[in-house]
CSV table of C-alpha atoms and ligand atoms in Angstrom, one decimal:
chain,number,residue,atom,x,y,z
T,1438,MET,CA,59.3,86.9,94.3
T,1439,PRO,CA,60.9,90.4,94.2
T,1440,GLN,CA,62.3,91.6,91.4
T,1441,ILE,CA,65.5,93.4,92.3
T,1442,ASN,CA,68.2,95.8,90.4
T,1443,VAL,CA,71.4,97.0,91.6
T,1444,VAL,CA,73.8,99.6,90.8
T,1445,ILE,CA,77.4,98.6,91.4
T,1446,LEU,CA,79.8,101.6,92.4
T,1447,GLY,CA,83.4,100.4,91.0
T,1448,ALA,CA,85.0,98.5,87.9
T,1449,GLY,CA,87.7,97.6,89.9
T,1450,PRO,CA,88.1,93.9,91.0
T,1451,ALA,CA,85.3,93.1,93.1
T,1452,GLY,CA,82.8,95.0,91.0
T,1453,LEU,CA,83.1,93.3,88.1
T,1454,THR,CA,82.6,90.2,89.9
T,1455,LEU,CA,79.9,91.2,91.0
T,1456,GLY,CA,79.0,92.2,88.3
T,1457,ASN,CA,79.4,89.0,85.9
T,1458,LEU,CA,78.0,86.9,88.4
T,1459,LEU,CA,74.4,88.9,88.8
T,1460,GLN,CA,74.7,89.2,85.0
T,1461,ARG,CA,74.6,85.5,84.7
T,1462,ARG,CA,71.9,84.6,86.6
T,1463,GLY,CA,69.7,87.6,84.9
T,1464,VAL,CA,69.8,90.3,87.8
T,1465,PRO,CA,69.6,93.6,86.3
T,1466,CYS,CA,73.1,95.8,87.3
T,1467,THR,CA,74.2,98.6,85.8
T,1468,VAL,CA,78.2,99.3,86.7
T,1469,VAL,CA,79.6,102.6,86.9
T,1470,GLU,CA,83.1,103.9,86.8
T,1471,LYS,CA,84.8,106.7,87.1
T,1472,PHE,CA,88.1,106.1,85.2
T,1473,ASP,CA,87.8,105.9,81.4
T,1474,ARG,CA,88.7,101.9,79.8
T,1475,GLU,CA,92.8,103.5,79.2
T,1476,GLN,CA,92.9,104.1,83.2
T,1477,LEU,CA,91.0,101.3,84.4
T,1478,LEU,CA,93.3,98.9,82.5
T,1479,GLY,CA,96.4,100.7,83.2
T,1480,ARG,CA,96.3,100.4,87.3
T,1481,ALA,CA,99.0,97.8,87.5
T,1482,ARG,CA,98.3,96.3,91.3
T,1483,ALA,CA,98.1,92.8,92.9
T,1484,GLY,CA,99.4,89.9,90.4
T,1485,MET,CA,99.0,86.6,93.2
T,1486,LEU,CA,95.6,84.9,92.2
T,1487,GLU,CA,94.1,83.0,95.2
T,1488,TYR,CA,93.1,79.0,94.4
T,1489,ARG,CA,89.8,80.4,94.9
T,1490,THR,CA,89.9,83.1,92.7
T,1491,VAL,CA,91.1,80.8,89.6
T,1492,GLU,CA,88.3,78.3,90.5
T,1493,LEU,CA,86.3,80.8,90.4
T,1494,LEU,CA,86.6,82.7,86.9
T,1495,LYS,CA,87.1,79.3,85.7
T,1496,ARG,CA,83.3,78.5,87.2
T,1497,ILE,CA,82.3,82.0,85.3
T,1498,GLY,CA,84.1,80.5,82.0
T,1499,LEU,CA,87.2,83.5,82.5
T,1500,ALA,CA,90.0,81.9,82.6
T,1501,ASP,CA,90.9,81.2,79.2
T,1502,ARG,CA,93.8,84.1,79.4
T,1503,MET,CA,94.7,83.6,82.7
T,1504,LEU,CA,95.3,80.2,81.8
T,1505,ALA,CA,97.4,80.0,78.5
T,1506,GLU,CA,99.5,83.7,80.1
T,1507,GLY,CA,99.5,83.4,83.8
T,1508,HIS,CA,101.3,80.4,85.4
T,1509,PRO,CA,100.8,79.0,88.9
T,1510,HIS,CA,103.2,79.5,91.5
T,1511,SER,CA,104.9,76.9,94.1
T,1512,GLN,CA,107.9,78.0,95.6
T,1513,THR,CA,108.4,80.7,98.4
T,1514,GLU,CA,111.5,81.5,99.5
T,1515,PHE,CA,112.5,83.4,102.6
T,1516,ARG,CA,115.8,84.7,103.0
T,1517,SER,CA,117.1,85.7,106.7
T,1518,ALA,CA,120.8,87.0,108.1
T,1519,GLY,CA,122.6,85.5,105.1
T,1520,ALA,CA,120.7,82.1,105.2
T,1521,SER,CA,117.5,81.0,103.1
T,1522,PHE,CA,115.4,78.2,102.9
T,1523,CYS,CA,112.7,77.7,100.1
T,1524,LEU,CA,108.7,75.9,100.8
T,1525,ASP,CA,106.9,74.6,98.1
T,1526,LEU,CA,104.0,75.6,99.5
T,1527,PRO,CA,101.7,73.4,97.1
T,1528,SER,CA,103.0,70.3,98.2
T,1529,TYR,CA,101.6,70.7,101.9
T,1530,TYR,CA,97.9,71.6,100.5
T,1531,GLU,CA,97.3,69.0,98.2
T,1532,GLY,CA,98.7,70.3,95.3
T,1533,ARG,CA,96.5,73.6,95.0
T,1534,SER,CA,98.6,76.7,94.6
T,1535,HIS,CA,98.1,80.6,94.0
T,1536,HIS,CA,98.5,81.2,89.9
T,1537,ILE,CA,100.5,84.5,88.4
T,1538,PHE,CA,98.6,86.7,86.5
T,1539,PRO,CA,98.8,90.6,86.7
T,1540,GLN,CA,95.6,92.1,88.3
T,1541,GLN,CA,95.1,94.7,84.9
T,1542,GLU,CA,95.0,91.7,82.9
T,1543,VAL,CA,92.0,89.9,85.4
T,1544,VAL,CA,90.1,93.2,85.5
T,1545,ARG,CA,90.2,93.1,81.7
T,1546,ASP,CA,88.6,89.4,81.1
T,1547,LEU,CA,86.0,90.3,84.1
T,1548,LEU,CA,85.2,93.7,81.8
T,1549,ASP,CA,85.2,91.9,78.4
T,1550,GLY,CA,83.4,89.3,80.1
T,1551,PHE,CA,80.8,91.4,81.4
T,1552,GLU,CA,80.2,93.6,78.3
T,1553,ALA,CA,79.7,90.5,76.0
T,1554,ALA,CA,76.7,89.4,78.4
T,1555,GLY,CA,75.4,92.7,77.7
T,1556,GLY,CA,75.6,93.5,81.0
T,1557,ASP,CA,75.9,97.7,81.4
T,1558,VAL,CA,78.8,100.3,82.0
T,1559,ARG,CA,79.4,103.1,82.3
T,1560,LEU,CA,83.2,104.0,82.2
T,1561,GLY,CA,84.2,107.4,82.6
T,1562,CYS,CA,80.8,107.7,84.5
T,1563,ALA,CA,81.6,108.8,87.9
T,1564,ALA,CA,79.0,108.3,91.3
T,1565,VAL,CA,79.0,111.9,92.7
T,1566,GLY,CA,76.1,111.2,94.9
T,1567,LEU,CA,74.8,108.4,97.3
T,1568,ASP,CA,71.2,109.0,98.2
T,1569,ILE,CA,69.6,107.0,100.5
T,1570,SER,CA,66.7,109.0,102.2
T,1571,GLY,CA,64.4,107.4,100.5
T,1572,PRO,CA,62.8,103.7,100.2
T,1573,GLN,CA,65.1,102.9,97.6
T,1574,PRO,CA,68.9,104.5,96.5
T,1575,VAL,CA,69.7,106.7,94.5
T,1576,VAL,CA,72.9,107.4,92.6
T,1577,THR,CA,73.5,110.6,90.9
T,1578,LEU,CA,76.5,110.5,87.8
T,1579,ALA,CA,78.4,112.9,87.2
T,1580,ASP,CA,76.6,114.0,84.0
T,1581,GLY,CA,73.8,114.9,86.4
T,1582,SER,CA,71.5,112.0,85.5
T,1583,THR,CA,70.3,109.8,88.4
T,1584,LEU,CA,69.9,105.7,88.3
T,1585,THR,CA,67.4,104.4,91.4
T,1586,ALA,CA,68.7,100.7,92.5
T,1587,ASP,CA,67.1,97.8,94.8
T,1588,PHE,CA,70.6,98.2,96.5
T,1589,VAL,CA,73.6,99.5,96.0
T,1590,ALA,CA,76.8,97.8,95.5
T,1591,GLY,CA,79.4,100.2,96.8
T,1592,ALA,CA,82.9,98.1,95.1
T,1593,ASP,CA,84.6,101.6,94.5
T,1594,GLY,CA,87.3,101.0,97.1
T,1595,THR,CA,88.5,103.0,100.3
T,1596,TYR,CA,87.8,106.4,99.1
T,1597,GLY,CA,84.5,106.1,97.7
T,1598,LEU,CA,80.8,107.3,98.0
T,1599,GLY,CA,79.4,103.8,99.6
T,1600,ARG,CA,81.7,103.8,102.7
T,1601,ALA,CA,81.9,107.7,102.7
T,1602,THR,CA,78.0,107.7,102.6
T,1603,ALA,CA,77.4,105.3,105.9
T,1604,PRO,CA,74.8,107.1,108.5
T,1605,PRO,CA,77.0,107.6,111.8
T,1606,GLY,CA,77.4,104.8,114.1
T,1607,ALA,CA,75.7,102.9,111.4
T,1608,ILE,CA,79.5,100.8,111.0
T,1609,ARG,CA,82.1,100.5,113.0
T,1610,GLU,CA,85.5,101.0,111.6
T,1611,PHE,CA,88.6,98.5,113.8
T,1612,THR,CA,91.8,100.1,112.0
T,1613,MET,CA,95.9,99.8,112.5
T,1614,GLN,CA,98.1,101.5,111.3
T,1615,HIS,CA,101.9,99.9,110.6
T,1616,GLU,CA,104.9,101.9,111.8
T,1617,PHE,CA,106.4,101.9,108.0
T,1618,GLN,CA,105.5,101.5,104.4
T,1619,TRP,CA,106.6,99.9,101.9
T,1620,LEU,CA,107.9,101.4,98.2
T,1621,THR,CA,106.6,99.7,96.0
T,1622,LEU,CA,108.1,99.0,91.8
T,1623,LEU,CA,107.6,97.7,88.9
T,1624,ALA,CA,110.5,97.1,86.7
T,1625,THR,CA,110.8,95.8,82.9
T,1626,THR,CA,113.0,93.0,84.1
T,1627,PRO,CA,112.5,89.5,83.9
T,1628,PRO,CA,112.4,87.8,87.3
T,1629,SER,CA,115.5,87.4,89.0
T,1630,ALA,CA,113.9,83.7,90.4
T,1631,GLY,CA,111.1,81.9,89.6
T,1632,TRP,CA,109.1,82.2,93.0
T,1633,THR,CA,108.6,85.1,95.1
T,1634,VAL,CA,111.2,86.1,97.6
T,1635,TYR,CA,110.6,87.8,100.6
T,1636,ALA,CA,114.1,88.7,102.0
T,1637,GLN,CA,114.4,89.9,106.1
T,1638,HIS,CA,117.2,92.2,106.2
T,1639,GLU,CA,119.6,94.6,109.1
T,1640,ARG,CA,118.0,97.7,106.9
T,1641,GLY,CA,114.3,96.2,106.4
T,1642,PHE,CA,112.4,93.5,104.6
T,1643,ALA,CA,112.3,93.3,100.5
T,1644,GLY,CA,110.6,91.8,98.2
T,1645,HIS,CA,110.7,90.1,95.0
T,1646,LEU,CA,107.1,89.4,93.1
T,1647,LEU,CA,106.3,87.2,90.2
T,1648,ARG,CA,104.4,89.5,87.3
T,1649,SER,CA,105.4,87.9,84.0
T,1650,ASP,CA,107.9,87.2,81.9
T,1651,THR,CA,109.4,90.4,81.3
T,1652,VAL,CA,108.0,92.3,84.4
T,1653,THR,CA,109.1,91.8,88.0
T,1654,ARG,CA,107.5,93.6,91.0
T,1655,PHE,CA,109.7,94.6,94.3
T,1656,HIS,CA,108.7,96.2,98.0
T,1657,LEU,CA,110.9,98.1,100.2
T,1658,GLN,CA,110.7,98.7,103.0
T,1659,VAL,CA,110.6,101.9,104.3
T,1660,PRO,CA,111.1,104.7,107.0
T,1661,VAL,CA,106.9,106.6,106.9
T,1662,GLU,CA,108.3,109.9,106.9
T,1663,ASP,CA,109.7,109.0,103.3
T,1664,THR,CA,108.6,110.3,99.9
T,1665,VAL,CA,109.4,109.1,96.6
T,1666,ASP,CA,111.7,111.4,95.9
T,1667,ASP,CA,113.9,109.8,98.7
T,1668,TRP,CA,114.7,107.0,97.0
T,1669,PRO,CA,116.3,107.4,92.8
T,1670,ASP,CA,116.3,104.7,91.1
T,1671,ASP,CA,120.3,103.9,91.6
T,1672,ARG,CA,119.3,104.3,95.5
T,1673,ILE,CA,116.5,101.1,94.8
T,1674,TRP,CA,118.8,98.9,93.2
T,1675,ALA,CA,122.0,99.2,95.6
T,1676,GLU,CA,119.4,98.5,98.1
T,1677,LEU,CA,117.3,95.5,96.5
T,1678,HIS,CA,120.7,94.3,96.3
T,1679,ALA,CA,121.8,94.3,99.2
T,1680,ARG,CA,118.8,93.2,101.0
T,1681,LEU,CA,118.1,89.9,98.1
T,1682,ALA,CA,121.9,89.0,98.4
T,1683,LYS,CA,121.8,86.0,98.5
T,1684,PRO,CA,125.8,83.4,97.6
T,1685,GLY,CA,126.2,83.0,94.1
T,1686,TRP,CA,122.3,84.4,93.3
T,1687,THR,CA,122.1,87.8,91.2
T,1688,LEU,CA,119.7,90.0,91.4
T,1689,SER,CA,118.5,91.2,87.2
T,1690,ASP,CA,117.5,95.3,87.4
T,1691,GLY,CA,116.2,96.8,84.7
T,1692,PRO,CA,113.9,100.2,84.1
T,1693,ILE,CA,111.5,101.2,87.2
T,1694,PHE,CA,108.7,102.7,85.7
T,1695,SER,CA,106.1,102.3,88.2
T,1696,LYS,CA,107.3,103.8,91.8
T,1697,ASN,CA,104.8,104.3,94.9
T,1698,MET,CA,104.5,104.4,97.9
T,1699,LEU,CA,102.1,102.1,100.2
T,1700,GLU,CA,101.3,103.5,103.5
T,1701,MET,CA,101.1,100.3,105.4
T,1702,GLN,CA,97.2,100.4,107.1
T,1703,SER,CA,95.1,98.1,108.3
T,1704,ARG,CA,90.9,98.7,107.9
T,1705,VAL,CA,87.9,96.3,108.6
T,1706,SER,CA,84.1,97.7,108.3
T,1707,GLU,CA,81.8,96.2,110.3
T,1708,PRO,CA,79.2,95.4,109.9
T,1709,MET,CA,79.8,96.0,105.5
T,1710,GLN,CA,76.3,96.5,105.0
T,1711,TYR,CA,74.0,100.3,105.9
T,1712,GLY,CA,70.4,99.7,104.6
T,1713,LYS,CA,70.2,99.1,100.9
T,1714,VAL,CA,74.4,99.8,100.5
T,1715,PHE,CA,76.6,96.9,101.1
T,1716,LEU,CA,79.9,97.6,100.6
T,1717,VAL,CA,82.7,95.3,98.6
T,1718,GLY,CA,86.2,94.8,98.4
T,1719,ASP,CA,88.6,97.7,99.8
T,1720,ALA,CA,85.4,99.8,101.0
T,1721,ALA,CA,84.7,97.0,103.4
T,1722,HIS,CA,88.2,96.4,104.5
T,1723,ILE,CA,91.7,97.4,103.7
T,1724,ILE,CA,94.9,95.0,104.3
T,1725,THR,CA,98.8,94.9,104.0
T,1726,PRO,CA,99.9,93.6,100.5
T,1727,SER,CA,102.4,91.7,102.7
T,1728,GLY,CA,100.3,88.2,102.1
T,1729,GLY,CA,98.5,89.4,98.6
T,1730,LYS,CA,95.3,89.1,100.5
T,1731,GLY,CA,93.8,92.2,98.8
T,1732,MET,CA,91.3,91.9,95.4
T,1733,ASN,CA,91.1,87.9,96.2
T,1734,LEU,CA,88.9,89.3,99.5
T,1735,ALA,CA,87.4,92.1,97.3
T,1736,ILE,CA,86.4,89.0,94.7
T,1737,ALA,CA,85.2,86.4,97.1
T,1738,ASP,CA,83.2,89.4,99.0
T,1739,ALA,CA,81.5,89.8,95.6
T,1740,LEU,CA,80.5,85.6,95.6
T,1741,GLU,CA,78.9,86.2,98.9
T,1742,LEU,CA,76.8,89.3,98.0
T,1743,ASP,CA,75.7,87.2,95.0
T,1744,ARG,CA,74.9,84.5,96.8
T,1745,VAL,CA,72.7,86.8,99.5
T,1746,LEU,CA,70.9,88.9,96.7
T,1747,ALA,CA,69.8,86.1,94.6
T,1748,ALA,CA,68.8,84.5,97.6
T,1749,TYR,CA,67.0,87.2,98.8
T,1750,ALA,CA,65.5,87.5,94.9
T,1751,ALA,CA,64.4,84.0,95.1
T,1752,THR,CA,62.4,84.0,98.4
T,1753,GLY,CA,62.0,87.8,99.3
T,1754,ASP,CA,63.3,86.9,103.1
T,1755,ALA,CA,65.0,90.4,104.0
T,1756,THR,CA,67.1,88.3,106.8
T,1757,VAL,CA,69.4,86.4,104.7
T,1758,LEU,CA,70.4,90.6,103.7
T,1759,ALA,CA,72.6,90.3,106.8
T,1760,GLU,CA,74.4,86.7,106.0
T,1761,TYR,CA,76.5,88.6,103.3
T,1762,SER,CA,78.7,90.2,106.3
T,1763,THR,CA,78.4,87.9,109.8
T,1764,ARG,CA,79.9,84.9,106.3
T,1765,ARG,CA,82.4,87.1,105.3
T,1766,ILE,CA,83.8,88.3,108.5
T,1767,PRO,CA,85.3,85.5,109.7
T,1768,ASP,CA,87.3,85.0,106.0
T,1769,ILE,CA,88.3,88.8,106.0
T,1770,TRP,CA,89.8,88.7,109.3
T,1771,ARG,CA,91.8,85.8,108.9
T,1772,ALA,CA,93.1,87.3,106.4
T,1773,GLN,CA,94.3,90.0,107.7
T,1774,GLU,CA,95.4,87.7,110.9
T,1775,PHE,CA,98.0,85.9,108.1
T,1776,SER,CA,99.2,89.5,106.6
T,1777,HIS,CA,99.3,90.4,109.7
T,1778,ALA,CA,101.9,87.4,111.1
T,1779,LEU,CA,103.7,87.6,107.6
T,1780,ILE,CA,104.4,90.9,107.5
T,1781,HIS,CA,106.1,91.1,111.1
T,1782,MET,CA,107.6,88.0,110.2
T,1783,MET,CA,109.7,89.8,107.8
T,1784,HIS,CA,110.3,92.9,108.6
T,1785,THR,CA,112.6,95.1,110.8
T,1786,TYR,CA,111.2,97.1,113.7
T,1787,PRO,CA,112.7,100.8,113.9
T,1788,GLU,CA,114.9,102.0,116.2
T,1789,GLY,CA,113.2,102.8,119.4
T,1790,SER,CA,109.6,101.4,118.7
T,1791,PRO,CA,108.3,99.4,121.5
T,1792,ASP,CA,110.0,96.0,122.2
T,1793,ALA,CA,112.0,96.0,119.0
T,1794,ALA,CA,114.6,93.2,120.9
T,1795,PHE,CA,111.5,91.0,121.9
T,1796,ARG,CA,110.0,91.1,119.1
T,1797,GLN,CA,112.8,90.5,116.8
T,1798,LYS,CA,113.2,87.5,118.7
T,1799,LEU,CA,108.9,86.4,118.2
T,1800,GLN,CA,109.8,87.1,114.4
T,1801,GLN,CA,113.0,84.6,114.4
T,1802,SER,CA,110.9,82.1,116.2
T,1803,ARG,CA,108.3,82.0,113.5
T,1804,LEU,CA,110.9,81.8,110.4
T,1805,TRP,CA,112.3,78.9,112.7
T,1806,GLN,CA,109.0,77.1,113.3
T,1807,LEU,CA,108.6,77.5,109.2
T,1808,GLU,CA,111.4,75.9,108.4
T,1809,HIS,CA,111.5,73.4,110.6
T,1810,SER,CA,108.1,72.8,111.3
T,1811,ASP,CA,105.4,70.7,108.8
T,1812,ALA,CA,102.3,71.6,110.4
T,1813,TYR,CA,103.4,75.6,110.9
T,1814,VAL,CA,103.8,74.9,107.4
T,1815,ARG,CA,100.3,73.7,106.5
T,1816,SER,CA,98.7,75.9,108.4
T,1817,PHE,CA,100.8,78.8,106.5
T,1818,ALA,CA,100.4,77.0,103.5
T,1819,ALA,CA,96.5,77.2,103.3
T,1820,SER,CA,96.2,80.6,105.1
T,1821,PHE,CA,98.7,81.4,102.1
T,1822,VAL,CA,96.9,79.5,99.1
T,1823,GLY,CA,93.2,80.4,100.3
T,1824,PRO,CA,90.9,78.8,101.5
T,1825,LEU,CA,88.5,76.5,98.6
T,1826,LEU,CA,85.7,77.7,96.9
T,1827,PRO,CA,82.2,77.7,98.0
T,1828,ASP,CA,80.1,75.2,95.9
H,1040,LIG,C1,100.8,98.1,94.5
H,1040,LIG,C2,99.7,97.6,95.5
H,1040,LIG,C3,100.6,96.1,95.3
H,1040,LIG,C4,99.1,94.9,95.6
H,1040,LIG,N1,99.1,93.5,95.5
H,1040,LIG,C5,98.7,92.7,96.0
H,1040,LIG,C6,98.6,91.5,95.5
H,1040,LIG,O1,99.5,91.2,95.4
H,1040,LIG,N2,97.6,90.9,96.2
H,1040,LIG,C7,96.4,91.6,96.1
H,1040,LIG,O2,95.2,90.4,96.3
H,1040,LIG,N3,95.8,93.0,96.4
H,1040,LIG,C8,96.8,93.2,96.4
H,1040,LIG,N4,97.2,94.9,96.6
H,1040,LIG,C9,95.3,95.1,96.5
H,1040,LIG,C10,94.5,95.4,95.5
H,1040,LIG,O3,94.9,95.6,94.5
H,1040,LIG,C11,93.1,95.5,96.2
H,1040,LIG,O4,92.9,94.9,97.1
H,1040,LIG,C12,91.7,95.5,94.9
H,1040,LIG,O5,92.5,96.7,93.8
H,1040,LIG,C13,90.9,95.6,95.2
H,1040,LIG,O6,89.6,95.6,94.9
H,1040,LIG,P1,88.4,96.5,94.2
H,1040,LIG,O7,87.0,96.3,93.7
H,1040,LIG,O8,87.7,96.5,95.8
H,1040,LIG,O9,88.7,98.0,94.4
H,1040,LIG,P2,89.2,99.0,93.2
H,1040,LIG,O10,90.4,98.3,92.7
H,1040,LIG,O11,90.4,100.4,93.8
H,1040,LIG,O12,88.4,99.1,92.4
H,1040,LIG,C14,87.5,100.4,92.8
H,1040,LIG,C15,86.6,100.9,91.6
H,1040,LIG,O13,86.1,101.9,92.0
H,1040,LIG,C16,86.5,103.4,91.6
H,1040,LIG,N5,86.3,104.0,91.9
H,1040,LIG,C17,86.3,104.8,93.0
H,1040,LIG,N6,85.1,106.3,93.3
H,1040,LIG,C18,84.2,105.9,92.4
H,1040,LIG,C19,83.4,106.6,92.0
H,1040,LIG,N7,82.7,107.5,92.9
H,1040,LIG,N8,82.3,106.9,90.9
H,1040,LIG,C20,82.4,106.0,90.4
H,1040,LIG,N9,83.6,104.4,89.9
H,1040,LIG,C21,84.0,105.1,91.0
H,1040,LIG,C22,87.7,103.3,91.1
H,1040,LIG,O14,88.1,104.1,89.9
H,1040,LIG,C23,88.4,102.1,90.6
H,1040,LIG,O15,88.0,101.3,89.6
H,1040,LIG,C24,97.6,95.4,95.8
H,1040,LIG,C25,97.5,97.2,95.5
H,1040,LIG,C26,98.4,97.7,95.7
H,1040,LIG,C27,98.4,99.8,95.4
């Protein structure tokens, strides 16, 4: 049986989930992260945990705070042209639901759990080199020291070393650039509804997403050429009030403390491995945030990579390593397809974009089916809330 050791680049949801899983199996691993603790735990991004993510955190004993401080998510409301309807998606999916808990809090629990289990995590310690020319990959850290590993997990995001080091031709990237972008915001204001609101408006999509009792995330579809400077707070609130408007409903506003332009980009790398390096999470794929999938896919990747590495450590059978990609890719494309369909159900096509009027009609048909077809909603609910956690 081979004894293996793993170096994990990046302490985001993907890297820390993998670290926790390997640590619990007794597989030696080191996590290196360029941010210090404060920077790492200050990154407010996702907040909707799929059902399988919640079940995994429970399985590894890191769900207590999430269950105590977060809450299950039930209703999702769709608004368009002055009309609206609300779906109780768990009731179409045997009661399974998302759980609302901010990503930085998930990362905090994963980090605490890893450290409490004796995990070796090096914060404020960027990887600056990844040499794959020898029999074992070698990672060079910013302080000049090196780590030699049997395997490297590149869980270091889109611009990390894991993806950048892939030899030419080793990986094929499938990409798509969308014709709009999102201005994404966090505001200190309680949610104006106890659920997610997606609004389609002639000037573009607006989203109201839950984060906590005091913080709400908002998204606005904006033209690709806009910058944050084009959007002072009063313009943002005016637009959110207009696009989310519904008779009898009031949007509560408050100070905006985070304002970013999100390029709407989709990418999948196939395979998610070259030699002894595996790409995990955003390093392997980028998905538009419309369906709340990015963090959940990252965690699901880590779960599968842990399984594959454990199988290899137990048997020495190297053919099992290729299963990481072959088993993850269908799930990733399913999520891409769902997020793509959701975006094209709620966004307004820019003037002059090809076939805009026809596509807008398709969009109305999707919304109509969501409102009137149980079969359509059941499929939507299963995709939105996500698949079950494997045994
Ligand atoms: C505004 C916003 C909203 C989002 N909303 C959602 C949502 O609702 N639901 C959802 O599921 N997803 C959402 N996402 C996507 C989600 O946040 C990402 O998919 C998720 O963070 C991916 O996790 P990861 O671990 O793969 O990568 P990351 O979280 O990016 O972690 C990678 C880590 O690697 C570190 N790193 C990079 N380079 C190096 C290096 N050279 N050396 C050492 N460390 C390095 C980085 O500092 C980082 O900590 C959102 C994203 C954004 C930006």
